[in-house]
Amino acid sequence: MPDPSSSDPDNFTRRIPEGDDRRRLVCNDCGFIQYENPQIVVGSVASWGDRILLCRRAIPPRKGYWTLPAGYLELGESAEAGAMREAWEEARAHLEIDQLLAVYSIPRISQVQLIFRARLQNPEVEPGPESQEVGLFRFDQIPVEEIAFPSVHWALRDYQETMDQAIFAPRMSPVQQRPVTALPGEQNRC
Amino acid sequence: MPDPSSSDPDNFTRRIPEGDDRRRLVCNDCGFIQYENPQIVVGSVASWGDRILLCRRAIPPRKGYWTLPAGYLELGESAEAGAMREAWEEARAHLEIDQLLAVYSIPRISQVQLIFRARLQNPEVEPGPESQEVGLFRFDQIPVEEIAFPSVHWALRDYQETMDQAIFAPRMSPVQQRPVTALPGEQNRC
């Protein structure tokens, strides 16, 4: 991760606005306060029978490695709609959302990942512009040595541990026990 | 809600950057892209026995009305840590997080609320700077006519419906069936 301050806009200064208790990015000219918020990543572990959808990344970071369909929630979008959009963009997949599988907070990079358990509406998937290749893998076929990010490992494990449960509490990230690395796009948005 | 464009920094223009498919806020001088992300609100329904912690707001919006301890997740914070911080800031309360009660997506204001079920470590609560008053209410004592936001009603209802369940799937917002209004701070961050 580059130093966040290196990407600050030229005309902004970090200072504590009146009535606040944290340093914020404030425009030197007009006083506009640019609040910086943690980012929400939405994604899914999407199954077709006993197979899971994975996408081989066509873009950095971790180009050529396999990931789950996931990305940043956009303005005006619900979390579920965002997860469905990402599956379409990356794998031309149509999802039916089941329930929330996990909430992974990754404070080091100010990211919260909302990962859903989902079913594919049909097995017809193909790479979108950000994927080199997409595939449906049984668990024993997953290329575990070529997984893009730790959180993909977490989600696949959490999916396996809950796949037979109709109702379960979403998994949280025991961050202190886990390596912290982001899902796709981290470097795109620093 | 004011028109979001009215709070754009003076020197930025909205346009689609190369390789993107959405309009972004781009600095006219240096090309810096200010990605605008949905905001994460973290909060809790915190109980002490059969009573629930509520806070009477000392600040707009909805000053004087009762709300749950909740607010924006800060950079570098996990969702759970943010919910605990908000309970401290607003009610000097110490929480023990139980599990995720609900994920309310409110696309109209680009907000995702993560509301936890929590227990108070002790019943000693007092107003922080953003609260006029705090209190522990049995359900039949809750001032339902003086609740600040619809999502507070949702969370109290979802809490009641799941309070006897050790394990449950977090509730999502059936947005199409519900009024959409934000938890505290909406107007503070437009």
mmCIF file of C-alpha atoms in Angstrom:
data_model
loop_
_atom_site.group_PDB
_atom_site.id
_atom_site.type_symbol
_atom_site.label_atom_id
_atom_site.label_comp_id
_atom_site.label_asym_id
_atom_site.label_seq_id
_atom_site.Cartn_x
_atom_site.Cartn_y
_atom_site.Cartn_z
ATOM 1 C CA MET A 1 0.000 0.000 0.000
ATOM 2 C CA PRO A 2 1.355 3.429 -0.884
ATOM 3 C CA ASP A 3 1.227 6.078 1.819
ATOM 4 C CA PRO A 4 -2.350 7.401 1.587
ATOM 5 C CA SER A 5 -1.126 10.973 1.951
ATOM 6 C CA SER A 6 0.813 10.652 -1.316
ATOM 7 C CA SER A 7 -2.478 10.592 -3.180
ATOM 8 C CA ASP A 8 -4.044 13.544 -1.403
ATOM 9 C CA PRO A 9 -5.283 16.222 -3.794
ATOM 10 C CA ASP A 10 -2.773 19.060 -4.049
ATOM 11 C CA ASN A 11 -4.981 21.735 -2.620
ATOM 12 C CA PHE A 12 -6.130 19.882 0.487
ATOM 13 C CA THR A 13 -4.602 19.946 3.955
ATOM 14 C CA ARG A 14 -5.159 17.458 6.758
ATOM 15 C CA ARG A 15 -6.444 19.144 9.893
ATOM 16 C CA ILE A 16 -9.058 18.739 12.611
ATOM 17 C CA PRO A 17 -12.215 20.668 11.649
ATOM 18 C CA GLU A 18 -13.989 22.613 14.379
ATOM 19 C CA GLY A 19 -16.135 20.314 16.491
ATOM 20 C CA ASP A 20 -14.409 17.185 15.213
ATOM 21 C CA ASP A 21 -11.773 15.034 16.902
ATOM 22 C CA ARG A 22 -9.972 13.591 13.876
ATOM 23 C CA ARG A 23 -7.811 14.965 11.113
ATOM 24 C CA ARG A 24 -9.764 15.367 7.867
ATOM 25 C CA LEU A 25 -8.851 16.390 4.351
ATOM 26 C CA VAL A 26 -9.899 20.059 4.038
ATOM 27 C CA CYS A 27 -9.746 22.181 0.864
ATOM 28 C CA ASN A 28 -7.482 25.205 1.391
ATOM 29 C CA ASP A 29 -9.696 27.400 -0.786
ATOM 30 C CA CYS A 30 -13.302 26.585 -0.025
ATOM 31 C CA GLY A 31 -13.137 24.653 3.261
ATOM 32 C CA PHE A 32 -14.826 21.596 1.728
ATOM 33 C CA ILE A 33 -14.235 18.615 4.021
ATOM 34 C CA GLN A 34 -13.475 15.446 2.100
ATOM 35 C CA TYR A 35 -14.465 12.720 4.556
ATOM 36 C CA GLU A 36 -12.595 9.535 3.856
ATOM 37 C CA ASN A 37 -14.598 6.471 4.566
ATOM 38 C CA PRO A 38 -13.781 2.813 4.799
ATOM 39 C CA GLN A 39 -14.603 0.975 1.613
ATOM 40 C CA ILE A 40 -17.183 -1.728 1.203
ATOM 41 C CA VAL A 41 -16.316 -4.731 -0.917
ATOM 42 C CA VAL A 42 -19.217 -6.963 -1.908
ATOM 43 C CA GLY A 43 -18.791 -10.432 -3.312
ATOM 44 C CA SER A 44 -20.052 -13.956 -3.321
ATOM 45 C CA VAL A 45 -19.266 -17.614 -3.043
ATOM 46 C CA ALA A 46 -21.590 -18.712 -5.827
ATOM 47 C CA SER A 47 -22.330 -22.375 -6.372
ATOM 48 C CA TRP A 48 -23.776 -24.533 -9.094
ATOM 49 C CA GLY A 49 -24.426 -27.868 -7.428
ATOM 50 C CA ASP A 50 -21.153 -28.881 -5.796
ATOM 51 C CA ARG A 51 -19.082 -26.438 -7.831
ATOM 52 C CA ILE A 52 -17.922 -22.913 -6.978
ATOM 53 C CA LEU A 53 -17.428 -20.005 -9.368
ATOM 54 C CA LEU A 54 -13.896 -18.609 -9.519
ATOM 55 C CA CYS A 55 -12.410 -15.969 -11.816
ATOM 56 C CA ARG A 56 -8.805 -15.691 -12.975
ATOM 57 C CA ARG A 57 -7.855 -12.029 -12.697
ATOM 58 C CA ALA A 58 -6.961 -10.160 -15.890
ATOM 59 C CA ILE A 59 -5.878 -7.029 -14.008
ATOM 60 C CA PRO A 60 -3.530 -6.181 -11.159
ATOM 61 C CA PRO A 61 -3.226 -6.769 -8.312
ATOM 62 C CA ARG A 62 -2.575 -10.497 -8.480
ATOM 63 C CA LYS A 63 -3.181 -10.743 -12.196
ATOM 64 C CA GLY A 64 -3.422 -14.380 -13.298
ATOM 65 C CA TYR A 65 -4.553 -15.609 -9.877
ATOM 66 C CA TRP A 66 -7.998 -16.924 -9.001
ATOM 67 C CA THR A 67 -10.516 -14.980 -6.978
ATOM 68 C CA LEU A 68 -14.190 -14.833 -6.104
ATOM 69 C CA PRO A 69 -16.389 -12.357 -7.984
ATOM 70 C CA ALA A 70 -16.154 -9.275 -5.786
ATOM 71 C CA GLY A 71 -15.463 -5.567 -5.927
ATOM 72 C CA TYR A 72 -16.352 -2.175 -4.557
ATOM 73 C CA LEU A 73 -19.947 -1.317 -3.772
ATOM 74 C CA GLU A 74 -21.016 1.636 -5.907
ATOM 75 C CA LEU A 75 -23.048 4.653 -4.830
ATOM 76 C CA GLY A 76 -26.774 4.015 -4.842
ATOM 77 C CA GLU A 77 -26.448 0.243 -4.670
ATOM 78 C CA SER A 78 -27.571 -2.261 -2.062
ATOM 79 C CA ALA A 79 -24.981 -4.788 -0.884
ATOM 80 C CA GLU A 80 -26.878 -7.632 -2.554
ATOM 81 C CA ALA A 81 -27.220 -5.735 -5.843
ATOM 82 C CA GLY A 82 -23.500 -4.965 -5.765
ATOM 83 C CA ALA A 83 -22.579 -8.626 -5.314
ATOM 84 C CA MET A 84 -24.850 -9.555 -8.211
ATOM 85 C CA ARG A 85 -23.358 -6.825 -10.424
ATOM 86 C CA GLU A 86 -19.814 -7.979 -9.703
ATOM 87 C CA ALA A 87 -20.685 -11.574 -10.612
ATOM 88 C CA TRP A 88 -22.099 -10.309 -13.887
ATOM 89 C CA GLU A 89 -19.172 -8.006 -14.645
ATOM 90 C CA GLU A 90 -16.505 -10.574 -13.884
ATOM 91 C CA ALA A 91 -18.122 -13.825 -14.972
ATOM 92 C CA ARG A 92 -21.366 -12.996 -16.818
ATOM 93 C CA ALA A 93 -23.028 -14.961 -14.019
ATOM 94 C CA HIS A 94 -26.585 -14.533 -12.784
ATOM 95 C CA LEU A 95 -26.852 -15.005 -9.033
ATOM 96 C CA GLU A 96 -29.575 -15.776 -6.591
ATOM 97 C CA ILE A 97 -28.409 -14.475 -3.218
ATOM 98 C CA ASP A 98 -28.936 -16.908 -0.352
ATOM 99 C CA GLN A 99 -27.617 -15.230 2.777
ATOM 100 C CA LEU A 100 -24.683 -13.307 4.167
ATOM 101 C CA LEU A 101 -21.734 -15.675 4.528
ATOM 102 C CA ALA A 102 -19.208 -13.361 6.132
ATOM 103 C CA VAL A 103 -18.251 -9.853 7.155
ATOM 104 C CA TYR A 104 -14.499 -9.434 6.975
ATOM 105 C CA SER A 105 -13.221 -6.204 8.486
ATOM 106 C CA ILE A 106 -9.683 -5.419 7.365
ATOM 107 C CA PRO A 107 -8.779 -2.291 9.347
ATOM 108 C CA ARG A 108 -5.248 -1.995 7.960
ATOM 109 C CA ILE A 109 -6.677 -1.088 4.575
ATOM 110 C CA SER A 110 -9.967 0.345 5.911
ATOM 111 C CA GLN A 111 -12.067 -2.202 4.142
ATOM 112 C CA VAL A 112 -15.173 -4.154 5.090
ATOM 113 C CA GLN A 113 -16.029 -7.100 2.888
ATOM 114 C CA LEU A 114 -19.594 -8.397 2.738
ATOM 115 C CA ILE A 115 -19.500 -11.851 1.166
ATOM 116 C CA PHE A 116 -22.755 -13.596 0.308
ATOM 117 C CA ARG A 117 -23.571 -17.252 -0.169
ATOM 118 C CA ALA A 118 -25.269 -17.450 -3.543
ATOM 119 C CA ARG A 119 -26.464 -19.887 -6.164
ATOM 120 C CA LEU A 120 -25.930 -19.540 -9.888
ATOM 121 C CA GLN A 121 -29.163 -19.386 -11.828
ATOM 122 C CA ASN A 122 -27.481 -21.426 -14.556
ATOM 123 C CA PRO A 123 -23.979 -22.753 -15.231
ATOM 124 C CA GLU A 124 -23.337 -20.544 -18.231
ATOM 125 C CA VAL A 125 -20.466 -18.305 -17.210
ATOM 126 C CA GLU A 126 -17.801 -16.563 -19.253
ATOM 127 C CA PRO A 127 -15.062 -14.052 -18.571
ATOM 128 C CA GLY A 128 -15.943 -10.383 -18.311
ATOM 129 C CA PRO A 129 -13.354 -7.676 -19.064
ATOM 130 C CA GLU A 130 -11.552 -8.077 -15.729
ATOM 131 C CA SER A 131 -11.201 -11.868 -15.965
ATOM 132 C CA GLN A 132 -8.845 -13.959 -18.119
ATOM 133 C CA GLU A 133 -10.889 -17.059 -17.478
ATOM 134 C CA VAL A 134 -13.726 -18.226 -15.247
ATOM 135 C CA GLY A 135 -14.575 -21.686 -14.021
ATOM 136 C CA LEU A 136 -16.771 -23.833 -11.844
ATOM 137 C CA PHE A 137 -14.667 -25.893 -9.454
ATOM 138 C CA ARG A 138 -15.428 -28.745 -7.092
ATOM 139 C CA PHE A 139 -13.614 -28.204 -3.811
ATOM 140 C CA ASP A 140 -11.001 -30.820 -4.631
ATOM 141 C CA GLN A 141 -10.316 -29.029 -7.924
ATOM 142 C CA ILE A 142 -9.762 -25.524 -6.566
ATOM 143 C CA PRO A 143 -6.288 -24.224 -7.473
ATOM 144 C CA VAL A 144 -5.379 -23.479 -3.855
ATOM 145 C CA GLU A 145 -1.825 -22.479 -4.747
ATOM 146 C CA GLU A 146 -3.075 -19.879 -7.194
ATOM 147 C CA ILE A 147 -5.627 -18.054 -5.051
ATOM 148 C CA ALA A 148 -5.291 -14.280 -5.325
ATOM 149 C CA PHE A 149 -5.982 -13.092 -1.772
ATOM 150 C CA PRO A 150 -6.150 -14.455 1.778
ATOM 151 C CA SER A 151 -9.767 -13.365 2.109
ATOM 152 C CA VAL A 152 -10.642 -15.721 -0.765
ATOM 153 C CA HIS A 153 -9.213 -18.577 1.289
ATOM 154 C CA TRP A 154 -11.259 -17.392 4.297
ATOM 155 C CA ALA A 155 -14.467 -17.235 2.302
ATOM 156 C CA LEU A 156 -13.975 -20.663 0.722
ATOM 157 C CA ARG A 157 -13.278 -22.158 4.150
ATOM 158 C CA ASP A 158 -16.225 -20.377 5.763
ATOM 159 C CA TYR A 159 -18.437 -21.553 2.913
ATOM 160 C CA GLN A 160 -17.343 -25.159 3.374
ATOM 161 C CA GLU A 161 -17.959 -24.995 7.115
ATOM 162 C CA THR A 162 -21.480 -23.615 6.707
ATOM 163 C CA MET A 163 -22.621 -25.145 3.427
ATOM 164 C CA ASP A 164 -24.853 -27.701 5.117
ATOM 165 C CA GLN A 165 -26.465 -25.162 7.427
ATOM 166 C CA ALA A 166 -29.713 -23.554 6.357
ATOM 167 C CA ILE A 167 -29.295 -20.819 8.960
ATOM 168 C CA PHE A 168 -26.055 -19.598 10.445
ATOM 169 C CA ALA A 169 -24.488 -16.454 11.823
ATOM 170 C CA PRO A 170 -22.158 -14.846 9.297
ATOM 171 C CA ARG A 171 -18.492 -15.429 9.918
ATOM 172 C CA MET A 172 -16.412 -12.488 11.058
ATOM 173 C CA SER A 173 -12.687 -12.041 10.480
ATOM 174 C CA PRO A 174 -10.514 -13.057 13.381
ATOM 175 C CA VAL A 175 -8.130 -10.481 11.950
ATOM 176 C CA GLN A 176 -5.511 -10.893 14.637
ATOM 177 C CA GLN A 177 -5.093 -14.524 13.597
ATOM 178 C CA ARG A 178 -5.180 -14.021 9.879
ATOM 179 C CA PRO A 179 -2.993 -12.350 7.296
ATOM 180 C CA VAL A 180 -4.598 -9.163 6.089
ATOM 181 C CA THR A 181 -4.775 -8.645 2.356
ATOM 182 C CA ALA A 182 -7.550 -7.206 0.289
ATOM 183 C CA LEU A 183 -9.803 -8.558 -2.358
ATOM 184 C CA PRO A 184 -9.545 -7.205 -5.910
ATOM 185 C CA GLY A 185 -8.991 -3.578 -6.584
ATOM 186 C CA GLU A 186 -7.125 -2.521 -3.494
ATOM 187 C CA GLN A 187 -4.416 -0.799 -5.467
ATOM 188 C CA ASN A 188 -6.904 0.721 -7.874
ATOM 189 C CA ARG A 189 -8.383 2.987 -5.257
ATOM 190 C CA CYS A 190 -5.664 4.101 -2.906
ATOM 191 C CA MET B 1 -30.872 15.586 1.107
ATOM 192 C CA PRO B 2 -29.172 18.386 -0.811
ATOM 193 C CA ASP B 3 -28.099 17.667 -4.359
ATOM 194 C CA PRO B 4 -24.765 15.866 -3.915
ATOM 195 C CA SER B 5 -23.225 17.885 -6.722
ATOM 196 C CA SER B 6 -23.735 21.079 -4.713
ATOM 197 C CA SER B 7 -21.041 19.949 -2.294
ATOM 198 C CA ASP B 8 -18.488 18.990 -4.930
ATOM 199 C CA PRO B 9 -15.126 20.685 -4.474
ATOM 200 C CA ASP B 10 -14.805 23.715 -6.757
ATOM 201 C CA ASN B 11 -11.910 22.417 -8.798
ATOM 202 C CA PHE B 12 -13.325 18.990 -9.594
ATOM 203 C CA THR B 13 -15.349 17.907 -12.611
ATOM 204 C CA ARG B 14 -17.491 14.800 -12.972
ATOM 205 C CA ARG B 15 -16.410 12.687 -15.925
ATOM 206 C CA ILE B 16 -15.733 9.064 -16.860
ATOM 207 C CA PRO B 17 -12.032 8.301 -16.422
ATOM 208 C CA GLU B 18 -10.327 6.181 -19.089
ATOM 209 C CA GLY B 19 -11.079 2.495 -18.567
ATOM 210 C CA ASP B 20 -13.964 3.209 -16.204
ATOM 211 C CA ASP B 21 -17.683 3.094 -16.886
ATOM 212 C CA ARG B 22 -18.992 5.594 -14.326
ATOM 213 C CA ARG B 23 -18.693 9.306 -13.808
ATOM 214 C CA ARG B 24 -16.134 10.139 -11.113
ATOM 215 C CA LEU B 25 -15.010 13.339 -9.445
ATOM 216 C CA VAL B 26 -11.736 14.306 -11.166
ATOM 217 C CA CYS B 27 -9.450 17.217 -10.201
ATOM 218 C CA ASN B 28 -9.065 19.660 -13.119
ATOM 219 C CA ASP B 29 -5.442 20.377 -12.215
ATOM 220 C CA CYS B 30 -3.805 17.119 -11.209
ATOM 221 C CA GLY B 31 -6.204 14.436 -12.464
ATOM 222 C CA PHE B 32 -6.690 13.021 -8.972
ATOM 223 C CA ILE B 33 -9.786 10.796 -8.983
ATOM 224 C CA GLN B 34 -11.867 11.224 -5.864
ATOM 225 C CA TYR B 35 -13.756 7.933 -5.671
ATOM 226 C CA GLU B 36 -16.953 8.346 -3.739
ATOM 227 C CA ASN B 37 -17.901 5.308 -1.769
ATOM 228 C CA PRO B 38 -21.001 4.258 0.054
ATOM 229 C CA GLN B 39 -20.738 4.899 3.762
ATOM 230 C CA ILE B 40 -20.737 2.287 6.477
ATOM 231 C CA VAL B 41 -22.738 2.975 9.619
ATOM 232 C CA VAL B 42 -22.014 0.716 12.574
ATOM 233 C CA GLY B 43 -24.249 0.474 15.611
ATOM 234 C CA SER B 44 -25.801 -1.813 18.146
ATOM 235 C CA VAL B 45 -28.892 -2.915 19.937
ATOM 236 C CA ALA B 46 -27.259 -3.239 23.344
ATOM 237 C CA SER B 47 -29.094 -4.900 26.192
ATOM 238 C CA TRP B 48 -28.792 -5.088 29.947
ATOM 239 C CA GLY B 49 -31.121 -7.894 30.957
ATOM 240 C CA ASP B 50 -34.478 -7.060 29.404
ATOM 241 C CA ARG B 51 -33.606 -3.429 28.787
ATOM 242 C CA ILE B 52 -32.241 -1.733 25.667
ATOM 243 C CA LEU B 53 -29.884 1.233 25.499
ATOM 244 C CA LEU B 54 -31.246 4.293 23.715
ATOM 245 C CA CYS B 55 -29.768 7.776 23.349
ATOM 246 C CA ARG B 56 -31.651 11.059 22.955
ATOM 247 C CA ARG B 57 -29.868 13.006 20.245
ATOM 248 C CA ALA B 58 -28.245 16.315 21.172
ATOM 249 C CA ILE B 59 -27.410 17.175 17.555
ATOM 250 C CA PRO B 60 -29.257 17.402 14.253
ATOM 251 C CA PRO B 61 -30.695 15.609 12.424
ATOM 252 C CA ARG B 62 -33.633 14.654 14.641
ATOM 253 C CA LYS B 63 -32.271 16.416 17.706
ATOM 254 C CA GLY B 64 -34.267 15.447 20.794
ATOM 255 C CA TYR B 65 -35.342 12.099 19.374
ATOM 256 C CA TRP B 66 -34.206 8.679 20.550
ATOM 257 C CA THR B 67 -31.793 6.507 18.629
ATOM 258 C CA LEU B 68 -29.489 3.528 18.975
ATOM 259 C CA PRO B 69 -25.790 4.177 19.497
ATOM 260 C CA ALA B 70 -24.492 4.227 15.918
ATOM 261 C CA GLY B 71 -22.381 6.274 13.561
ATOM 262 C CA TYR B 72 -19.884 6.200 10.726
ATOM 263 C CA LEU B 73 -17.135 3.626 10.707
ATOM 264 C CA GLU B 74 -13.776 5.399 10.770
ATOM 265 C CA LEU B 75 -10.684 4.563 8.736
ATOM 266 C CA GLY B 76 -8.620 1.772 10.264
ATOM 267 C CA GLU B 77 -11.463 0.386 12.344
ATOM 268 C CA SER B 78 -13.180 -2.987 12.296
ATOM 269 C CA ALA B 79 -16.967 -2.959 12.219
ATOM 270 C CA GLU B 80 -17.152 -4.374 15.739
ATOM 271 C CA ALA B 81 -14.649 -1.831 17.082
ATOM 272 C CA GLY B 82 -16.640 0.960 15.470
ATOM 273 C CA ALA B 83 -19.889 -0.168 17.098
ATOM 274 C CA MET B 84 -18.131 -0.324 20.466
ATOM 275 C CA ARG B 85 -16.627 3.147 19.980
ATOM 276 C CA GLU B 86 -19.998 4.652 19.083
ATOM 277 C CA ALA B 87 -21.585 3.172 22.220
ATOM 278 C CA TRP B 88 -18.807 4.715 24.271
ATOM 279 C CA GLU B 89 -18.978 8.102 22.542
ATOM 280 C CA GLU B 90 -22.745 8.416 22.757
ATOM 281 C CA ALA B 91 -23.548 6.674 26.028
ATOM 282 C CA ARG B 92 -20.277 5.929 27.838
ATOM 283 C CA ALA B 93 -21.312 2.299 27.477
ATOM 284 C CA HIS B 94 -19.009 -0.702 27.368
ATOM 285 C CA LEU B 95 -20.247 -3.371 24.987
ATOM 286 C CA GLU B 96 -19.684 -7.026 24.486
ATOM 287 C CA ILE B 97 -20.582 -7.781 20.868
ATOM 288 C CA ASP B 98 -22.738 -10.874 20.404
ATOM 289 C CA GLN B 99 -23.408 -11.218 16.672
ATOM 290 C CA LEU B 100 -24.484 -9.293 13.614
ATOM 291 C CA LEU B 101 -28.174 -8.452 13.942
ATOM 292 C CA ALA B 102 -28.770 -6.789 10.589
ATOM 293 C CA VAL B 103 -27.324 -5.345 7.406
ATOM 294 C CA TYR B 104 -29.502 -2.505 6.169
ATOM 295 C CA SER B 105 -28.601 -1.264 2.700
ATOM 296 C CA ILE B 106 -30.095 2.155 2.000
ATOM 297 C CA PRO B 107 -29.167 2.827 -1.638
ATOM 298 C CA ARG B 108 -30.921 6.188 -1.830
ATOM 299 C CA ILE B 109 -28.330 7.661 0.505
ATOM 300 C CA SER B 110 -25.559 5.170 -0.384
ATOM 301 C CA GLN B 111 -25.360 3.800 3.109
ATOM 302 C CA VAL B 112 -24.889 0.313 4.518
ATOM 303 C CA GLN B 113 -25.667 -0.110 8.199
ATOM 304 C CA LEU B 114 -24.124 -2.968 10.152
ATOM 305 C CA ILE B 115 -26.064 -3.333 13.390
ATOM 306 C CA PHE B 116 -24.825 -5.726 16.055
ATOM 307 C CA ARG B 117 -26.628 -7.458 18.874
ATOM 308 C CA ALA B 118 -24.614 -6.647 21.990
ATOM 309 C CA ARG B 119 -24.710 -6.834 25.764
ATOM 310 C CA LEU B 120 -23.714 -4.057 28.111
ATOM 311 C CA GLN B 121 -20.862 -5.027 30.392
ATOM 312 C CA ASN B 122 -22.578 -3.025 33.156
ATOM 313 C CA PRO B 123 -25.617 -0.759 33.410
ATOM 314 C CA GLU B 124 -23.675 2.415 34.083
ATOM 315 C CA VAL B 125 -24.375 4.637 31.103
ATOM 316 C CA GLU B 126 -24.361 8.414 30.748
ATOM 317 C CA PRO B 127 -24.685 10.869 27.901
ATOM 318 C CA GLY B 128 -21.657 11.573 25.731
ATOM 319 C CA PRO B 129 -21.341 14.899 23.876
ATOM 320 C CA GLU B 130 -23.809 13.929 21.125
ATOM 321 C CA SER B 131 -26.559 12.796 23.528
ATOM 322 C CA GLN B 132 -28.901 14.859 25.670
ATOM 323 C CA GLU B 133 -29.850 11.846 27.700
ATOM 324 C CA VAL B 134 -29.399 8.075 27.626
ATOM 325 C CA GLY B 135 -31.556 5.353 29.088
ATOM 326 C CA LEU B 136 -32.184 1.646 29.455
ATOM 327 C CA PHE B 137 -35.714 0.781 28.334
ATOM 328 C CA ARG B 138 -37.836 -2.313 28.572
ATOM 329 C CA PHE B 139 -39.667 -2.869 25.290
ATOM 330 C CA ASP B 140 -42.942 -1.633 26.741
ATOM 331 C CA GLN B 141 -41.215 1.564 27.849
ATOM 332 C CA ILE B 142 -39.601 2.522 24.542
ATOM 333 C CA PRO B 143 -40.777 5.971 23.397
ATOM 334 C CA VAL B 144 -41.948 4.698 20.016
ATOM 335 C CA GLU B 145 -43.390 8.060 19.018
ATOM 336 C CA GLU B 146 -40.045 9.743 19.579
ATOM 337 C CA ILE B 147 -37.736 7.431 17.634
ATOM 338 C CA ALA B 148 -35.307 9.342 15.419
ATOM 339 C CA PHE B 149 -35.095 7.178 12.295
ATOM 340 C CA PRO B 150 -36.956 4.334 10.556
ATOM 341 C CA SER B 151 -33.885 2.099 10.744
ATOM 342 C CA VAL B 152 -34.058 2.329 14.551
ATOM 343 C CA HIS B 153 -37.563 0.884 14.365
ATOM 344 C CA TRP B 154 -36.291 -1.872 12.040
ATOM 345 C CA ALA B 155 -33.439 -2.767 14.367
ATOM 346 C CA LEU B 156 -35.636 -2.842 17.463
ATOM 347 C CA ARG B 157 -38.139 -5.059 15.670
ATOM 348 C CA ASP B 158 -35.436 -7.351 14.263
ATOM 349 C CA TYR B 159 -33.903 -7.580 17.740
ATOM 350 C CA GLN B 160 -37.221 -8.566 19.273
ATOM 351 C CA GLU B 161 -37.814 -11.214 16.615
ATOM 352 C CA THR B 162 -34.404 -12.821 17.114
ATOM 353 C CA MET B 163 -33.700 -12.204 20.799
ATOM 354 C CA ASP B 164 -34.458 -15.790 21.785
ATOM 355 C CA GLN B 165 -32.325 -17.269 19.007
ATOM 356 C CA ALA B 166 -28.731 -18.185 19.765
ATOM 357 C CA ILE B 167 -27.927 -18.393 16.064
ATOM 358 C CA PHE B 168 -29.709 -16.595 13.263
ATOM 359 C CA ALA B 169 -29.038 -15.099 9.869
ATOM 360 C CA PRO B 170 -28.741 -11.317 10.040
ATOM 361 C CA ARG B 171 -31.776 -9.450 8.849
ATOM 362 C CA MET B 172 -31.520 -7.533 5.602
ATOM 363 C CA SER B 173 -33.519 -4.467 4.662
ATOM 364 C CA PRO B 174 -36.560 -5.166 2.524
ATOM 365 C CA VAL B 175 -35.995 -1.664 1.233
ATOM 366 C CA GLN B 176 -38.813 -1.756 -1.243
ATOM 367 C CA GLN B 177 -41.250 -2.288 1.616
ATOM 368 C CA ARG B 178 -39.762 0.145 4.057
ATOM 369 C CA PRO B 179 -39.303 3.891 4.280
ATOM 370 C CA VAL B 180 -35.707 4.817 3.664
ATOM 371 C CA THR B 181 -34.145 7.222 6.105
ATOM 372 C CA ALA B 182 -30.692 7.229 7.602
ATOM 373 C CA LEU B 183 -29.326 6.759 11.051
ATOM 374 C CA PRO B 184 -27.543 9.688 12.730
ATOM 375 C CA GLY B 185 -25.274 11.933 10.817
ATOM 376 C CA GLU B 186 -26.771 11.713 7.360
ATOM 377 C CA GLN B 187 -26.899 15.461 6.924
ATOM 378 C CA ASN B 188 -23.492 15.874 8.489
ATOM 379 C CA ARG B 189 -21.709 14.202 5.633
ATOM 380 C CA CYS B 190 -23.396 15.047 2.401
#
